[in-house]
Amino acid sequence: MSLARMEVYEQEFRNLEDSLRRLRLDANAKAVFLIDRNGQHIAAAGDTDQFDSTSLASLTAGNVAATDGLAKLIGEREFSVLFHEGQRDHIHISIVARRAILLVIFDERSSLGLVRLRVKRASTEMDRVFEQMDQKAEMGVQGEAEPSPFSEITDEDIDALFSE
Amino acid sequence: MTFINYAAREINCKIVYYGPGLGGKTTNLQYIYNKTAPERKGKMISLATEADRTLFFDFLPLDLGTIRGFNTRFHLYTVPGQVFYDASRKLILKGVDGVVFVADSQPERMEANVESIRNLELNLRDHGFDLVTMPLALQFNKRDISGAVPSDEMYRMLNYKREPTFEAVATDGLGVFDTLKSVAKQVLVELRRK
């Protein structure tokens, strides 16, 4: 995994989505989101339309980053699980493969115990997918064996983005 | 850290607006938000104090359109400029792809500008980044105030590596989009290089 970028290919993306869908059903959650620790939305499952996923990703990453800062202040490496309890909806946040954040939104149809249990299993699955992503990144292999589309970006392509 | 999703054909990049307190970082984002078509922007989030000072960050997602079939998104963040918020400021730099440094043109803020550049350099280093290689645009904001320090003098004090530099009046939008375009272009050129 390079410091400069994170790349998700077709196969790994589908695998992550499958894990999220299973987690959502098994935990009886409203929606589940996978977010990069820098605040980028990676994938989601469930009733995602009712949430602003971009804002959710950014605020969740900020929340985790701030909590990490707190952990270090008291000599902990990290707080690996965060839980926010609302009147109707609750949020369970956990770290996956040290670089991603799993966010589960649930209500009275589920419980914290059930969510924690199912998150544990899903995290193990997703750890494996991230390992595959690392291996591909190390080998420089892309899932579709296509050349990097970015090596051929021209100045005109970039200018066109700003032409409006 | 640029995030490339080959399955969804998306590129996501993170730009951070840095600089001393009350320099106009949030105003830059507010202007961009106000002047961007609704389909090209997400919700702007400001985590601010009751006195409207940035407490943690402002966030604005922008959709720039497609490049080589990939939807290109830029996430713009500001940091809290006040000196004592350094821990929060450092957190926002995590995974940054490009920086806009918003300097205040008031003579009495020159020391704060210089201190903030030094702080940026150190905080980037803590994340394993080097300001020398980081895409960077320098903005001299508040050019409309009387007694503004001349641009060439500010350049001598604040220029780090001959980065593109822009005069701005963020409240009126002068220089705001030029600054953003400059840093966004540098980020995309960097993407090509890697």
Short mmCIF file of C-alpha atoms in Angstrom, two decimals:
data_model
loop_
_atom_site.label_atom_id
_atom_site.label_comp_id
_atom_site.label_asym_id
_atom_site.label_seq_id
_atom_site.Cartn_x
_atom_site.Cartn_y
_atom_site.Cartn_z
CA MET A 1 0.00 0.00 0.00
CA SER A 2 1.63 3.20 -1.09
CA LEU A 3 1.30 6.33 0.98
CA ALA A 4 0.18 8.25 -2.07
CA ARG A 5 -2.92 6.36 -3.10
CA MET A 6 -5.35 3.56 -2.37
CA GLU A 7 -6.72 1.59 -5.30
CA VAL A 8 -9.74 -0.70 -5.25
CA TYR A 9 -10.23 -3.02 -8.23
CA GLU A 10 -13.41 -4.62 -9.53
CA GLN A 11 -13.07 -8.02 -7.83
CA GLU A 12 -12.13 -6.66 -4.41
CA PHE A 13 -14.86 -4.05 -4.62
CA ARG A 14 -17.47 -6.75 -5.28
CA ASN A 15 -16.09 -8.83 -2.40
CA LEU A 16 -16.30 -5.87 -0.04
CA GLU A 17 -19.85 -5.13 -1.18
CA ASP A 18 -20.82 -8.80 -0.61
CA SER A 19 -19.43 -8.67 2.93
CA LEU A 20 -21.31 -5.45 3.62
CA ARG A 21 -24.58 -6.85 2.29
CA ARG A 22 -24.21 -9.96 4.46
CA LEU A 23 -23.37 -7.87 7.50
CA ARG A 24 -26.37 -5.66 6.96
CA LEU A 25 -28.72 -8.67 6.80
CA ASP A 26 -27.10 -10.65 9.63
CA ALA A 27 -26.99 -7.65 11.96
CA ASN A 28 -30.47 -6.50 10.95
CA ALA A 29 -29.00 -3.03 10.40
CA LYS A 30 -30.46 -0.12 8.44
CA ALA A 31 -27.27 0.57 6.53
CA VAL A 32 -23.57 -0.21 6.61
CA PHE A 33 -20.75 1.88 5.16
CA LEU A 34 -17.09 1.18 4.55
CA ILE A 35 -14.99 4.34 4.70
CA ASP A 36 -11.32 5.03 4.17
CA ARG A 37 -9.65 6.53 7.27
CA ASN A 38 -9.02 9.72 5.30
CA GLY A 39 -12.76 10.25 4.86
CA GLN A 40 -13.44 8.74 1.42
CA HIS A 41 -16.52 6.61 0.95
CA ILE A 42 -15.54 3.12 -0.33
CA ALA A 43 -18.73 1.02 -0.41
CA ALA A 44 -22.10 0.64 1.30
CA ALA A 45 -25.15 -1.60 1.66
CA GLY A 46 -28.72 -1.20 2.89
CA ASP A 47 -30.96 1.86 2.94
CA THR A 48 -28.12 4.13 1.94
CA ASP A 49 -30.26 6.60 -0.01
CA GLN A 50 -31.63 8.14 3.17
CA PHE A 51 -28.12 9.15 4.26
CA ASP A 52 -25.66 11.67 2.82
CA SER A 53 -22.83 9.16 2.39
CA THR A 54 -20.16 11.76 1.53
CA SER A 55 -20.81 13.81 4.65
CA LEU A 56 -21.13 10.65 6.70
CA ALA A 57 -17.71 9.47 5.49
CA SER A 58 -15.98 12.76 6.21
CA LEU A 59 -17.47 13.19 9.69
CA THR A 60 -16.85 9.56 10.63
CA ALA A 61 -13.19 9.83 9.63
CA GLY A 62 -12.92 13.06 11.63
CA ASN A 63 -14.54 11.35 14.60
CA VAL A 64 -12.16 8.38 14.41
CA ALA A 65 -9.14 10.65 13.95
CA ALA A 66 -10.11 12.76 16.97
CA THR A 67 -10.70 9.63 19.06
CA ASP A 68 -7.30 8.26 17.97
CA GLY A 69 -5.78 11.50 19.20
CA LEU A 70 -7.52 11.03 22.54
CA ALA A 71 -6.30 7.43 22.76
CA LYS A 72 -2.71 8.48 22.22
CA LEU A 73 -3.01 11.19 24.86
CA ILE A 74 -3.78 8.55 27.48
CA GLY A 75 -1.22 6.08 26.13
CA GLU A 76 -3.54 3.77 24.16
CA ARG A 77 -2.75 2.77 20.57
CA GLU A 78 -6.36 3.29 19.49
CA PHE A 79 -9.96 2.83 20.57
CA SER A 80 -10.99 0.19 18.09
CA VAL A 81 -14.75 0.49 18.63
CA LEU A 82 -16.95 3.58 19.01
CA PHE A 83 -20.65 3.53 19.76
CA HIS A 84 -23.07 6.45 19.57
CA GLU A 85 -26.50 5.93 21.04
CA GLY A 86 -29.39 7.99 19.76
CA GLN A 87 -33.08 8.03 20.66
CA ARG A 88 -34.04 5.97 17.59
CA ASP A 89 -30.90 5.22 15.61
CA HIS A 90 -27.48 4.19 16.83
CA ILE A 91 -24.07 4.12 15.21
CA HIS A 92 -21.39 1.46 15.68
CA ILE A 93 -17.95 2.37 14.33
CA SER A 94 -15.00 -0.01 14.13
CA ILE A 95 -11.64 -0.20 12.38
CA VAL A 96 -11.03 -2.76 9.63
CA ALA A 97 -7.59 -3.84 8.47
CA ARG A 98 -6.12 -0.79 10.27
CA ARG A 99 -6.98 1.50 7.34
CA ALA A 100 -10.73 1.47 6.87
CA ILE A 101 -13.72 2.26 9.04
CA LEU A 102 -16.86 0.16 9.22
CA LEU A 103 -19.96 2.14 10.15
CA VAL A 104 -23.20 0.35 11.05
CA ILE A 105 -26.44 2.28 11.52
CA PHE A 106 -29.13 0.34 13.36
CA ASP A 107 -32.32 0.85 15.37
CA GLU A 108 -34.50 -1.11 17.83
CA ARG A 109 -34.84 -3.97 15.37
CA SER A 110 -31.26 -4.93 16.24
CA SER A 111 -29.04 -4.67 19.31
CA LEU A 112 -25.52 -3.59 20.17
CA GLY A 113 -24.58 -7.17 21.06
CA LEU A 114 -25.75 -8.55 17.73
CA VAL A 115 -24.04 -5.77 15.77
CA ARG A 116 -20.75 -6.32 17.60
CA LEU A 117 -20.89 -10.05 16.94
CA ARG A 118 -21.62 -9.68 13.22
CA VAL A 119 -19.12 -6.87 12.76
CA LYS A 120 -16.41 -9.15 14.10
CA ARG A 121 -17.08 -11.78 11.46
CA ALA A 122 -17.42 -9.24 8.64
CA SER A 123 -14.16 -7.58 9.68
CA THR A 124 -12.30 -10.86 9.35
CA GLU A 125 -13.67 -11.28 5.82
CA MET A 126 -12.77 -7.73 4.87
CA ASP A 127 -9.27 -8.07 6.34
CA ARG A 128 -8.68 -10.77 3.75
CA VAL A 129 -9.94 -8.56 0.92
CA PHE A 130 -7.62 -5.76 1.97
CA GLU A 131 -4.75 -8.26 2.04
CA GLN A 132 -5.58 -9.16 -1.57
CA MET A 133 -5.59 -5.47 -2.45
CA ASP A 134 -2.14 -5.10 -0.89
CA GLN A 135 -0.83 -8.05 -2.84
CA LYS A 136 -2.13 -6.62 -6.11
CA ALA A 137 -0.69 -3.22 -5.30
CA GLU A 138 2.69 -4.78 -4.54
CA MET A 139 2.69 -6.77 -7.74
CA GLY A 140 1.49 -3.81 -9.73
CA VAL A 141 -1.25 -6.01 -11.11
CA GLN A 142 -4.65 -4.58 -11.94
CA GLY A 143 -7.71 -6.78 -11.81
CA GLU A 144 -8.65 -6.10 -15.41
CA ALA A 145 -5.06 -6.16 -16.66
CA GLU A 146 -5.62 -2.79 -18.29
CA PRO A 147 -2.87 -0.17 -18.34
CA SER A 148 -3.21 2.62 -15.78
CA PRO A 149 -5.59 5.17 -17.29
CA PHE A 150 -3.81 7.96 -15.48
CA SER A 151 -0.38 7.59 -17.06
CA GLU A 152 -1.93 8.91 -20.25
CA ILE A 153 -3.76 11.92 -18.84
CA THR A 154 -2.90 14.90 -21.01
CA ASP A 155 -2.72 18.57 -20.11
CA GLU A 156 -5.79 19.00 -22.33
CA ASP A 157 -7.73 16.43 -20.25
CA ILE A 158 -6.90 18.37 -17.11
CA ASP A 159 -7.72 21.75 -18.68
CA ALA A 160 -11.04 20.37 -19.93
CA LEU A 161 -12.11 19.74 -16.33
CA PHE A 162 -11.81 23.45 -15.64
CA SER A 163 -13.19 24.77 -18.88
CA GLU A 164 -16.69 25.41 -17.55
CA MET B 1 -3.99 9.91 -0.36
CA THR B 2 -5.75 9.71 -3.68
CA PHE B 3 -8.42 7.04 -3.62
CA ILE B 4 -9.06 5.34 -6.95
CA ASN B 5 -12.06 3.06 -7.27
CA TYR B 6 -11.74 1.12 -10.52
CA ALA B 7 -15.10 -0.59 -10.01
CA ALA B 8 -17.05 2.66 -9.55
CA ARG B 9 -14.63 4.52 -11.90
CA GLU B 10 -13.97 7.31 -9.45
CA ILE B 11 -10.94 9.30 -8.37
CA ASN B 12 -11.14 11.07 -5.00
CA CYS B 13 -8.54 13.61 -3.92
CA LYS B 14 -8.14 15.64 -0.74
CA ILE B 15 -7.17 19.31 -0.71
CA VAL B 16 -6.51 21.12 2.57
CA TYR B 17 -6.73 24.90 3.03
CA TYR B 18 -4.12 25.87 5.61
CA GLY B 19 -3.06 29.18 7.12
CA PRO B 20 -3.29 31.44 10.19
CA GLY B 21 -6.54 32.09 12.03
CA LEU B 22 -9.06 34.50 10.47
CA GLY B 23 -7.10 34.48 7.20
CA GLY B 24 -10.06 33.50 5.01
CA LYS B 25 -9.83 29.71 4.59
CA THR B 26 -13.50 29.14 5.39
CA THR B 27 -14.44 32.15 3.23
CA ASN B 28 -12.67 30.49 0.26
CA LEU B 29 -14.79 27.37 0.72
CA GLN B 30 -17.99 29.34 1.21
CA TYR B 31 -17.39 31.23 -2.04
CA ILE B 32 -16.68 28.00 -3.94
CA TYR B 33 -19.83 26.47 -2.45
CA ASN B 34 -21.99 29.47 -3.39
CA LYS B 35 -20.71 29.62 -6.96
CA THR B 36 -20.82 25.90 -7.78
CA ALA B 37 -23.80 24.36 -9.51
CA PRO B 38 -25.88 22.15 -7.17
CA GLU B 39 -25.18 18.97 -9.18
CA ARG B 40 -21.43 19.55 -8.81
CA LYS B 41 -21.30 19.91 -5.03
CA GLY B 42 -22.27 18.07 -1.89
CA LYS B 43 -23.29 19.51 1.42
CA MET B 44 -20.82 21.90 3.06
CA ILE B 45 -20.09 20.97 6.64
CA SER B 46 -18.63 23.42 9.13
CA LEU B 47 -17.63 22.25 12.58
CA ALA B 48 -17.36 25.69 14.16
CA THR B 49 -17.56 27.32 17.57
CA GLU B 50 -20.52 29.45 18.56
CA ALA B 51 -18.47 32.47 17.50
CA ASP B 52 -18.17 30.95 14.00
CA ARG B 53 -14.50 30.11 14.33
CA THR B 54 -13.48 26.79 12.81
CA LEU B 55 -13.26 24.25 15.64
CA PHE B 56 -12.28 21.11 13.75
CA PHE B 57 -12.76 21.50 10.00
CA ASP B 58 -14.94 22.69 7.14
CA PHE B 59 -15.64 20.17 4.41
CA LEU B 60 -16.87 20.63 0.86
CA PRO B 61 -17.09 17.80 -1.70
CA LEU B 62 -16.79 18.94 -5.33
CA ASP B 63 -17.39 16.96 -8.48
CA LEU B 64 -15.17 18.23 -11.28
CA GLY B 65 -16.42 15.97 -14.07
CA THR B 66 -14.81 13.02 -15.83
CA ILE B 67 -11.24 12.46 -16.86
CA ARG B 68 -10.41 9.37 -18.95
CA GLY B 69 -13.80 7.93 -17.95
CA PHE B 70 -13.21 8.43 -14.23
CA ASN B 71 -15.44 10.73 -12.24
CA THR B 72 -13.10 13.18 -10.52
CA ARG B 73 -14.00 14.33 -7.03
CA PHE B 74 -12.15 16.76 -4.84
CA HIS B 75 -12.79 16.92 -1.11
CA LEU B 76 -11.88 20.37 0.21
CA TYR B 77 -11.06 20.77 3.90
CA THR B 78 -10.01 23.72 6.02
CA VAL B 79 -8.07 23.46 9.26
CA PRO B 80 -8.68 25.54 12.40
CA GLY B 81 -6.12 28.34 12.15
CA GLN B 82 -5.84 29.26 15.80
CA VAL B 83 -2.47 28.24 17.23
CA PHE B 84 -3.84 26.16 20.10
CA TYR B 85 -5.80 23.85 17.79
CA ASP B 86 -2.64 22.23 16.49
CA ALA B 87 -3.66 18.66 17.38
CA SER B 88 -6.85 19.00 15.30
CA ARG B 89 -4.96 20.72 12.49
CA LYS B 90 -2.56 17.83 12.23
CA LEU B 91 -5.41 15.30 12.00
CA ILE B 92 -6.92 17.02 8.97
CA LEU B 93 -3.65 16.71 7.04
CA LYS B 94 -3.91 12.92 7.14
CA GLY B 95 -4.00 11.64 3.56
CA VAL B 96 -3.75 15.09 1.98
CA ASP B 97 -3.06 15.30 -1.78
CA GLY B 98 -2.59 19.06 -2.12
CA VAL B 99 -2.44 22.19 0.04
CA VAL B 100 -3.67 25.76 -0.44
CA PHE B 101 -1.90 28.12 1.93
CA VAL B 102 -4.11 31.14 2.61
CA ALA B 103 -1.95 34.02 3.86
CA ASP B 104 -3.36 37.19 5.43
CA SER B 105 -2.14 40.42 3.78
CA GLN B 106 -2.41 42.54 6.93
CA PRO B 107 1.03 43.72 8.15
CA GLU B 108 0.31 42.60 11.72
CA ARG B 109 -0.38 39.04 10.50
CA MET B 110 2.94 38.46 8.72
CA GLU B 111 4.47 36.73 11.70
CA ALA B 112 1.42 34.48 12.01
CA ASN B 113 1.72 33.64 8.29
CA VAL B 114 5.36 32.63 8.63
CA GLU B 115 4.64 30.63 11.77
CA SER B 116 1.77 28.82 10.06
CA ILE B 117 3.93 27.81 7.07
CA ARG B 118 6.49 26.38 9.48
CA ASN B 119 3.71 24.57 11.31
CA LEU B 120 2.43 23.15 8.01
CA GLU B 121 5.88 21.85 7.15
CA LEU B 122 6.25 20.13 10.53
CA ASN B 123 2.75 18.67 10.60
CA LEU B 124 3.15 17.28 7.08
CA ARG B 125 6.42 15.71 8.07
CA ASP B 126 4.67 13.94 10.97
CA HIS B 127 2.42 12.28 8.38
CA GLY B 128 5.38 11.27 6.23
CA PHE B 129 4.86 14.04 3.64
CA ASP B 130 7.33 16.64 2.42
CA LEU B 131 6.13 20.14 1.56
CA VAL B 132 8.84 20.23 -1.13
CA THR B 133 7.03 17.58 -3.17
CA MET B 134 3.44 18.31 -2.06
CA PRO B 135 1.21 20.09 -4.62
CA LEU B 136 0.91 23.61 -3.20
CA ALA B 137 -0.71 26.93 -4.10
CA LEU B 138 -0.05 30.12 -2.18
CA GLN B 139 -2.81 32.69 -1.84
CA PHE B 140 -2.38 36.25 -0.58
CA ASN B 141 -5.84 37.02 0.73
CA LYS B 142 -7.44 40.35 1.75
CA ARG B 143 -5.70 42.34 -1.00
CA ASP B 144 -8.47 44.94 -0.69
CA ILE B 145 -7.52 46.18 2.76
CA SER B 146 -5.68 49.47 3.07
CA GLY B 147 -2.08 48.99 4.12
CA ALA B 148 -1.88 45.46 2.69
CA VAL B 149 1.73 44.27 2.58
CA PRO B 150 2.97 44.47 -1.04
CA SER B 151 2.72 41.13 -2.85
CA ASP B 152 6.40 40.93 -3.73
CA GLU B 153 7.29 41.42 -0.09
CA MET B 154 4.86 38.69 0.96
CA TYR B 155 6.27 36.44 -1.73
CA ARG B 156 9.78 36.91 -0.37
CA MET B 157 8.58 36.00 3.11
CA LEU B 158 6.21 33.14 2.34
CA ASN B 159 7.15 31.52 -0.96
CA TYR B 160 8.40 28.01 -0.20
CA LYS B 161 9.41 26.52 -3.53
CA ARG B 162 8.26 28.98 -6.21
CA GLU B 163 4.76 27.55 -5.98
CA PRO B 164 1.97 29.21 -8.02
CA THR B 165 0.86 32.33 -6.13
CA PHE B 166 -2.43 34.22 -6.32
CA GLU B 167 -3.73 37.52 -5.02
CA ALA B 168 -7.23 37.18 -3.60
CA VAL B 169 -10.17 38.87 -2.01
CA ALA B 170 -12.01 35.75 -0.88
CA THR B 171 -15.10 37.66 0.27
CA ASP B 172 -15.63 38.82 -3.35
CA GLY B 173 -14.28 35.65 -4.93
CA LEU B 174 -11.25 37.29 -6.51
CA GLY B 175 -8.54 34.66 -7.01
CA VAL B 176 -10.53 31.91 -5.25
CA PHE B 177 -11.14 29.62 -8.23
CA ASP B 178 -7.71 30.35 -9.77
CA THR B 179 -6.10 29.10 -6.57
CA LEU B 180 -8.26 25.97 -6.47
CA LYS B 181 -7.64 25.17 -10.13
CA SER B 182 -3.91 25.53 -9.66
CA VAL B 183 -3.67 23.06 -6.81
CA ALA B 184 -6.15 20.64 -8.43
CA LYS B 185 -4.09 20.59 -11.62
CA GLN B 186 -0.93 19.89 -9.69
CA VAL B 187 -2.64 16.97 -7.91
CA LEU B 188 -3.78 15.47 -11.24
CA VAL B 189 -0.34 15.91 -12.80
CA GLU B 190 1.08 14.11 -9.78
CA LEU B 191 -1.43 11.29 -10.36
CA ARG B 192 -0.14 10.95 -13.93
CA ARG B 193 3.47 10.93 -12.76
CA LYS B 194 2.91 8.10 -10.29
#
